[in-house]
């Protein structure tokens, strides 16, 4: 029987499909094994870089990625807190917070010192309107730096909002919802930090 | 069989995936918010097109016509996943720029279209060349649309190109209009439709003019 005749058989179709699917799966599994460690390393590097962005240079000398404690917020969601230490002494903490923006969740990374003062805030992930809401990115403007040095009580709770809501933080022309979400995430982050401060630093750091 | 020169010409211009066949418009409209995005997406698609063309062509005797479509789909999806994992592991900075668009290559019907229309009938080398030239034609189209949208929308050209091509290409990043307020419409989805429509009209016009100019003199147009 020639290949042309064989190709017409139902059994051949099934075998062919099966063989192609098997070969594809084996290749994918092999490459997945090869690239997995590389991908994990790259993601760790990303996290390390963003952690370094929200802390001043020389602020900590420990490996923050390894000095991590997992806490729960009042609503049950988990927050991973990375602790910054200098010569073994606790200096501050870095954690993620998110709030609902215009399009989707806006995820911010907040660095706070032990006194509850903000060291730095960066937006990690958002899907806000390009050209309007994306000014919250450090690449598009300095707005996100307006949080530096702030803490709960500075400004007061009533003024910890965008200007349109009677607060102190600028909104952007044409975009109020996005900055409002970021301000909310930062405010909640500070509240979380203050409420959990003993727990954050209670567990000794693992080196 | 068409000559290699014809294959290249078809891919780059006469049968251009975007401007002539109007295929792959979903990724075209979605990613072309800047020249750099268009270029990156185009190059990734080119790699998939060339390799899938060669694989399909080398298997063409064994593939029964009745089940060819699922076989092509499995091959293309596996290839795209390989590109996705490889970029994520080894070219992570580029992956951060293109990340979510890589998976869109599967949905690019031009990849399946070339497998079906060309690679399933032609030899391996010709299929690889066809994939390469179709891909480069696609890259050209995406980069052009991206650059126009970026220029009109943000006043820059090739912003973030050094993330894609390496720091030595930093010189490509130009700010054409400083302090440009931005023309949001061009960056948002309607901008993609507007620019693509204008480019299609321009190509038609150019070809119509050329046909008129060449018409009475060209030997093929002479009555027999």
XYZ file of C-alpha atoms in Angstrom:
431
model
C 0.000 0.000 0.000
C 1.436 3.393 -0.914
C 1.594 6.321 1.465
C -1.092 8.088 -0.576
C -3.574 5.232 -0.015
C -2.575 4.880 3.619
C -3.225 8.585 4.162
C -6.913 8.029 3.410
C -7.475 5.533 6.248
C -9.322 6.717 9.363
C -6.847 4.897 11.609
C -3.980 6.746 9.971
C -5.638 10.085 10.720
C -5.923 9.226 14.392
C -2.339 7.974 14.544
C -1.027 11.053 12.759
C -2.849 13.473 15.054
C -1.741 11.485 18.092
C 1.879 11.385 16.935
C 1.988 15.123 16.215
C 0.366 15.961 19.566
C 2.772 13.625 21.374
C 5.834 15.082 19.659
C 4.655 18.628 20.420
C 3.985 17.788 24.082
C 7.359 16.088 24.546
C 9.161 19.079 23.018
C 7.202 21.536 25.168
C 7.826 19.536 28.332
C 11.544 19.369 27.544
C 11.856 23.091 26.851
C 9.758 23.919 29.904
C 12.226 21.988 32.045
C 15.142 23.818 30.427
C 13.672 27.335 30.740
C 11.924 27.076 34.109
C 14.940 27.999 36.229
C 15.823 30.830 33.838
C 12.294 32.252 34.040
C 12.220 31.994 37.845
C 15.613 33.729 38.064
C 14.456 36.514 35.734
C 11.308 37.087 37.812
C 13.369 37.230 41.003
C 15.617 39.814 39.358
C 12.551 41.865 38.399
C 11.264 41.787 41.976
C 14.697 42.672 43.329
C 14.896 45.667 40.993
C 11.510 46.991 42.012
C 12.323 46.469 45.704
C 15.489 48.510 45.226
C 13.458 51.307 43.579
C 11.278 52.010 46.601
C 14.175 52.137 49.068
C 16.894 54.808 49.149
C 20.347 53.580 48.176
C 22.307 52.071 51.054
C 19.163 51.840 53.171
C 19.433 48.103 53.745
C 22.254 45.573 53.491
C 20.229 42.351 53.725
C 18.739 40.278 50.921
C 15.124 41.437 51.097
C 13.869 38.591 48.944
C 14.917 36.106 51.628
C 13.728 38.205 54.580
C 10.042 37.791 53.945
C 7.014 37.333 56.181
C 3.492 36.489 55.029
C 0.671 38.307 56.810
C -3.078 38.448 56.407
C -5.106 41.631 56.052
C -8.398 42.164 57.837
C -10.299 41.065 54.719
C -8.326 37.817 54.590
C -6.075 38.629 51.623
C -2.432 37.674 51.967
C 0.348 40.251 51.889
C 4.001 39.331 51.523
C 6.164 41.795 53.446
C 9.882 42.095 52.687
C 11.896 43.507 55.576
C 14.850 45.835 55.152
C 17.650 45.629 57.705
C 20.951 47.440 58.114
C 23.570 45.585 60.174
C 20.838 43.317 61.533
C 18.626 46.154 62.743
C 15.112 46.492 61.302
C 14.879 49.666 59.204
C 11.749 49.329 57.110
C 9.464 47.122 55.060
C 8.306 46.766 51.464
C 4.975 45.286 50.394
C 2.393 45.289 47.593
C -1.059 46.851 47.758
C -3.706 47.176 45.103
C -6.860 49.160 44.464
C -9.412 49.118 41.692
C -8.538 51.704 39.027
C -10.398 52.757 35.904
C -9.757 49.577 33.912
C -8.416 46.999 36.331
C -6.521 46.566 39.586
C -3.616 48.970 40.024
C -0.833 47.206 41.903
C 1.660 49.372 43.774
C 4.798 48.521 45.726
C 5.280 50.600 48.870
C 8.447 51.063 50.895
C 7.964 52.305 54.481
C 10.510 52.968 57.235
C 10.006 51.802 60.834
C 8.528 55.202 61.710
C 5.731 54.676 59.182
C 7.094 57.234 56.722
C 6.904 56.407 53.015
C 10.289 55.866 51.392
C 9.006 55.254 47.912
C 6.033 54.044 45.865
C 6.095 52.469 42.399
C 3.298 51.136 40.217
C 4.043 47.521 39.337
C 1.053 46.693 37.174
C -1.871 48.582 35.718
C -4.084 48.718 32.635
C -5.091 52.380 32.833
C -5.675 54.472 29.721
C -2.412 55.209 27.924
C -1.782 58.938 27.777
C -4.176 59.724 30.643
C -3.935 57.345 33.558
C -0.458 56.053 32.866
C 1.171 59.170 34.327
C 1.258 57.162 37.563
C 4.260 55.301 36.094
C 7.661 56.661 37.047
C 8.622 56.396 33.364
C 5.886 58.908 32.438
C 6.171 61.418 35.251
C 7.172 62.257 38.792
C 3.670 62.192 40.256
C 4.262 58.910 42.081
C 7.100 60.545 44.035
C 4.681 62.942 45.721
C 4.071 60.238 48.325
C 7.666 60.198 49.526
C 8.009 61.364 53.116
C 4.271 61.134 53.769
C 2.793 59.060 56.570
C -0.565 58.416 58.245
C -1.432 61.783 59.773
C 0.690 63.727 57.280
C -1.540 64.728 55.609
C -4.423 64.082 57.983
C -6.875 61.319 57.194
C -9.405 63.793 55.759
C -6.800 65.282 53.402
C -5.218 61.972 52.341
C -6.856 61.997 48.924
C -6.729 63.684 45.522
C -7.394 67.442 45.335
C -10.825 66.926 43.833
C -11.826 65.078 47.032
C -10.350 67.812 49.233
C -7.011 66.087 49.603
C -3.448 67.159 48.894
C -2.454 64.912 45.966
C -2.794 66.138 42.377
C -5.077 64.399 39.953
C -4.422 64.511 36.194
C -6.467 66.438 33.659
C -8.995 63.943 32.364
C -8.092 61.226 34.845
C -9.211 61.298 38.449
C -10.124 57.663 39.013
C -6.603 56.366 38.438
C -4.769 58.663 40.911
C -7.622 58.172 43.359
C -7.007 54.404 43.210
C -3.283 54.845 43.787
C -3.863 57.195 46.741
C -6.320 54.688 48.196
C -3.838 51.815 47.820
C -1.110 53.859 49.501
C -3.401 54.950 52.346
C -4.527 51.373 52.947
C -0.922 50.268 52.781
C 0.034 52.691 55.524
C -2.918 51.599 57.647
C -1.919 47.969 57.119
C 1.668 48.763 58.121
C 0.675 50.607 61.287
C -1.818 47.931 62.324
C 0.628 45.105 61.740
C 3.918 46.718 62.663
C 4.588 44.479 65.678
C 3.816 41.376 63.640
C 5.937 42.532 60.693
C 9.097 42.832 62.736
C 8.318 40.224 65.439
C 9.548 37.237 63.468
C 13.336 37.201 63.347
C 14.834 37.476 59.877
C 16.000 34.321 58.179
C 19.343 34.780 56.475
C 6.663 26.864 -8.771
C 7.415 30.525 -8.334
C 11.051 31.621 -8.392
C 12.702 32.620 -5.134
C 12.683 36.242 -6.244
C 8.941 36.112 -6.850
C 8.364 34.490 -3.456
C 10.296 37.274 -1.763
C 8.468 39.966 -3.744
C 5.067 38.498 -2.931
C 5.820 38.372 0.779
C 7.273 41.835 1.018
C 4.912 43.739 -1.237
C 2.479 42.270 -3.775
C 0.930 39.763 -1.336
C 1.840 41.671 1.858
C 0.057 40.041 4.796
C -1.406 43.295 6.113
C -1.598 45.627 3.117
C -2.760 43.114 0.483
C -4.176 40.016 2.161
C -5.591 41.930 5.154
C -4.734 38.983 7.382
C -3.478 39.059 10.969
C -5.299 42.300 11.682
C -5.984 41.436 15.318
C -2.315 41.624 16.376
C -1.737 44.397 13.831
C -4.284 46.737 15.376
C -3.582 45.699 18.956
C 0.190 46.074 19.240
C 1.028 48.964 16.909
C 0.867 51.678 19.552
C 4.574 52.366 18.966
C 7.194 51.558 16.344
C 9.121 49.413 18.790
C 6.109 47.270 19.668
C 5.331 46.758 15.983
C 8.913 45.786 15.190
C 9.149 43.322 18.080
C 5.833 41.670 17.284
C 6.780 41.499 13.602
C 10.119 39.826 14.281
C 8.609 37.259 16.663
C 5.912 36.454 14.078
C 8.564 36.173 11.343
C 10.427 33.546 13.353
C 7.242 31.517 13.835
C 6.220 31.883 10.168
C 9.590 30.744 8.810
C 9.977 27.772 11.152
C 6.349 26.626 10.884
C 6.619 26.832 7.079
C 9.658 24.577 7.062
C 8.178 22.055 9.513
C 4.851 21.827 7.676
C 6.652 21.512 4.349
C 8.943 18.727 5.542
C 5.947 16.781 6.888
C 3.668 17.481 3.920
C 3.762 13.958 2.436
C 2.619 12.403 5.696
C -0.155 14.851 6.513
C -3.575 13.646 5.322
C -5.653 16.452 3.831
C -8.578 15.487 6.082
C -6.750 16.249 9.337
C -4.305 18.874 8.108
C -5.871 21.828 9.940
C -5.612 20.350 13.480
C -2.065 19.171 12.695
C -1.067 22.681 11.591
C -2.712 24.226 14.643
C -0.879 21.909 17.040
C 2.451 22.609 15.339
C 1.949 26.388 15.313
C 0.671 26.547 18.898
C 3.642 24.477 20.106
C 6.060 26.751 18.246
C 4.545 29.909 19.676
C 4.725 28.456 23.182
C 8.391 27.638 22.599
C 9.072 31.226 21.498
C 7.176 32.489 24.546
C 9.161 30.361 27.012
C 12.477 31.010 25.291
C 12.013 34.783 25.283
C 10.873 34.786 28.899
C 13.943 32.860 30.024
C 16.707 34.272 27.831
C 15.538 37.708 26.631
C 13.527 38.742 29.640
C 13.655 42.506 29.018
C 12.221 42.034 25.546
C 9.640 39.669 26.991
C 8.474 42.378 29.387
C 7.774 44.632 26.399
C 6.111 41.994 24.204
C 4.978 39.501 26.843
C 1.244 39.509 26.494
C 1.372 39.816 22.688
C 3.433 36.686 22.028
C 0.468 34.383 22.583
C -1.438 36.445 20.002
C 0.772 34.992 17.260
C -1.310 31.801 17.438
C -4.362 33.866 16.587
C -2.591 35.366 13.583
C -4.393 33.659 10.730
C -1.567 34.447 8.321
C 0.561 31.771 10.017
C -2.083 29.106 9.425
C -2.802 30.673 6.034
C 0.787 30.291 4.805
C 0.969 26.717 6.101
C -2.199 25.882 4.199
C -1.630 27.910 1.020
C 2.107 27.499 0.547
C 4.043 25.198 2.863
C 1.682 22.228 2.423
C 2.552 22.100 -1.311
C 6.048 23.483 -1.766
C 9.575 22.262 -0.910
C 11.202 23.016 2.438
C 13.560 25.802 1.379
C 10.918 27.668 -0.616
C 8.500 27.390 2.334
C 11.081 28.760 4.726
C 11.768 31.650 2.357
C 8.049 32.282 1.933
C 7.597 32.390 5.729
C 10.576 34.686 6.081
C 9.452 37.151 3.416
C 5.811 37.103 4.527
C 7.078 37.724 8.075
C 9.337 40.573 7.016
C 6.479 42.102 5.029
C 4.329 41.835 8.161
C 7.135 43.394 10.235
C 7.423 46.261 7.743
C 3.675 46.899 7.918
C 3.519 46.763 11.731
C 6.552 48.984 12.176
C 5.195 51.541 9.722
C 1.745 51.660 11.356
C 3.365 51.756 14.786
C 5.664 54.636 13.844
C 2.822 56.719 12.390
C 0.605 56.133 15.430
C 3.474 56.860 17.798
C 4.448 60.044 15.962
C 0.890 61.381 15.853
C -0.089 60.100 19.265
C 2.959 60.755 21.413
C 5.370 62.797 19.260
C 8.171 60.233 19.504
C 9.717 57.556 17.272
C 11.003 54.153 18.391
C 10.689 54.943 22.092
C 12.062 52.089 24.234
C 13.861 50.631 21.197
C 16.906 49.903 23.339
C 14.810 47.484 25.422
C 14.076 45.525 22.263
C 17.334 45.723 20.325
C 19.918 46.387 23.023
C 21.521 49.591 24.337
C 23.465 50.149 21.094
C 20.190 51.064 19.385
C 19.498 53.897 21.810
C 20.111 56.333 18.912
C 16.849 55.219 17.285
C 14.842 56.701 20.129
C 13.878 60.164 18.976
C 11.545 62.740 20.388
C 10.253 64.525 17.312
C 8.037 67.052 19.052
C 9.177 68.050 22.513
C 6.403 68.865 25.019
C 3.846 67.323 22.681
C 0.498 67.206 24.421
C -0.332 63.857 22.884
C -3.167 62.870 20.575
C -4.759 60.082 22.533
C -7.030 58.854 19.746
C -4.069 57.581 17.734
C -2.785 55.453 20.618
C -6.217 54.039 21.396
C -7.742 51.334 19.139
C -9.476 53.747 16.687
C -6.052 55.121 15.752
C -5.074 51.688 14.469
C -8.085 51.552 12.158
C -7.558 55.120 10.932
C -3.870 54.671 10.124
C -4.381 51.258 8.524
C -7.229 52.615 6.386
C -5.184 55.588 5.187
C -2.204 53.349 4.363
C -4.414 50.911 2.418
C -5.888 53.796 0.446
C -2.406 55.160 -0.240
C -1.180 51.778 -1.487
C -4.204 51.408 -3.788
C -3.721 54.899 -5.137
C -0.010 54.318 -5.754
C -0.658 51.069 -7.597
C -3.511 52.499 -9.626
C -1.339 55.442 -10.721
C 1.481 53.086 -11.633
C -0.847 50.846 -13.620
C -2.184 53.824 -15.549
C 1.322 55.118 -16.232
C 2.543 51.711 -17.389
C -0.733 50.668 -19.040
C -0.617 51.450 -22.768
C 3.141 50.922 -23.035
C 3.515 47.641 -21.183
C 3.920 44.678 -23.526
C 1.527 42.463 -21.574
C -1.258 44.975 -22.100
C -0.844 44.905 -25.902
C -3.601 43.077 -27.703
C -2.389 39.763 -29.026
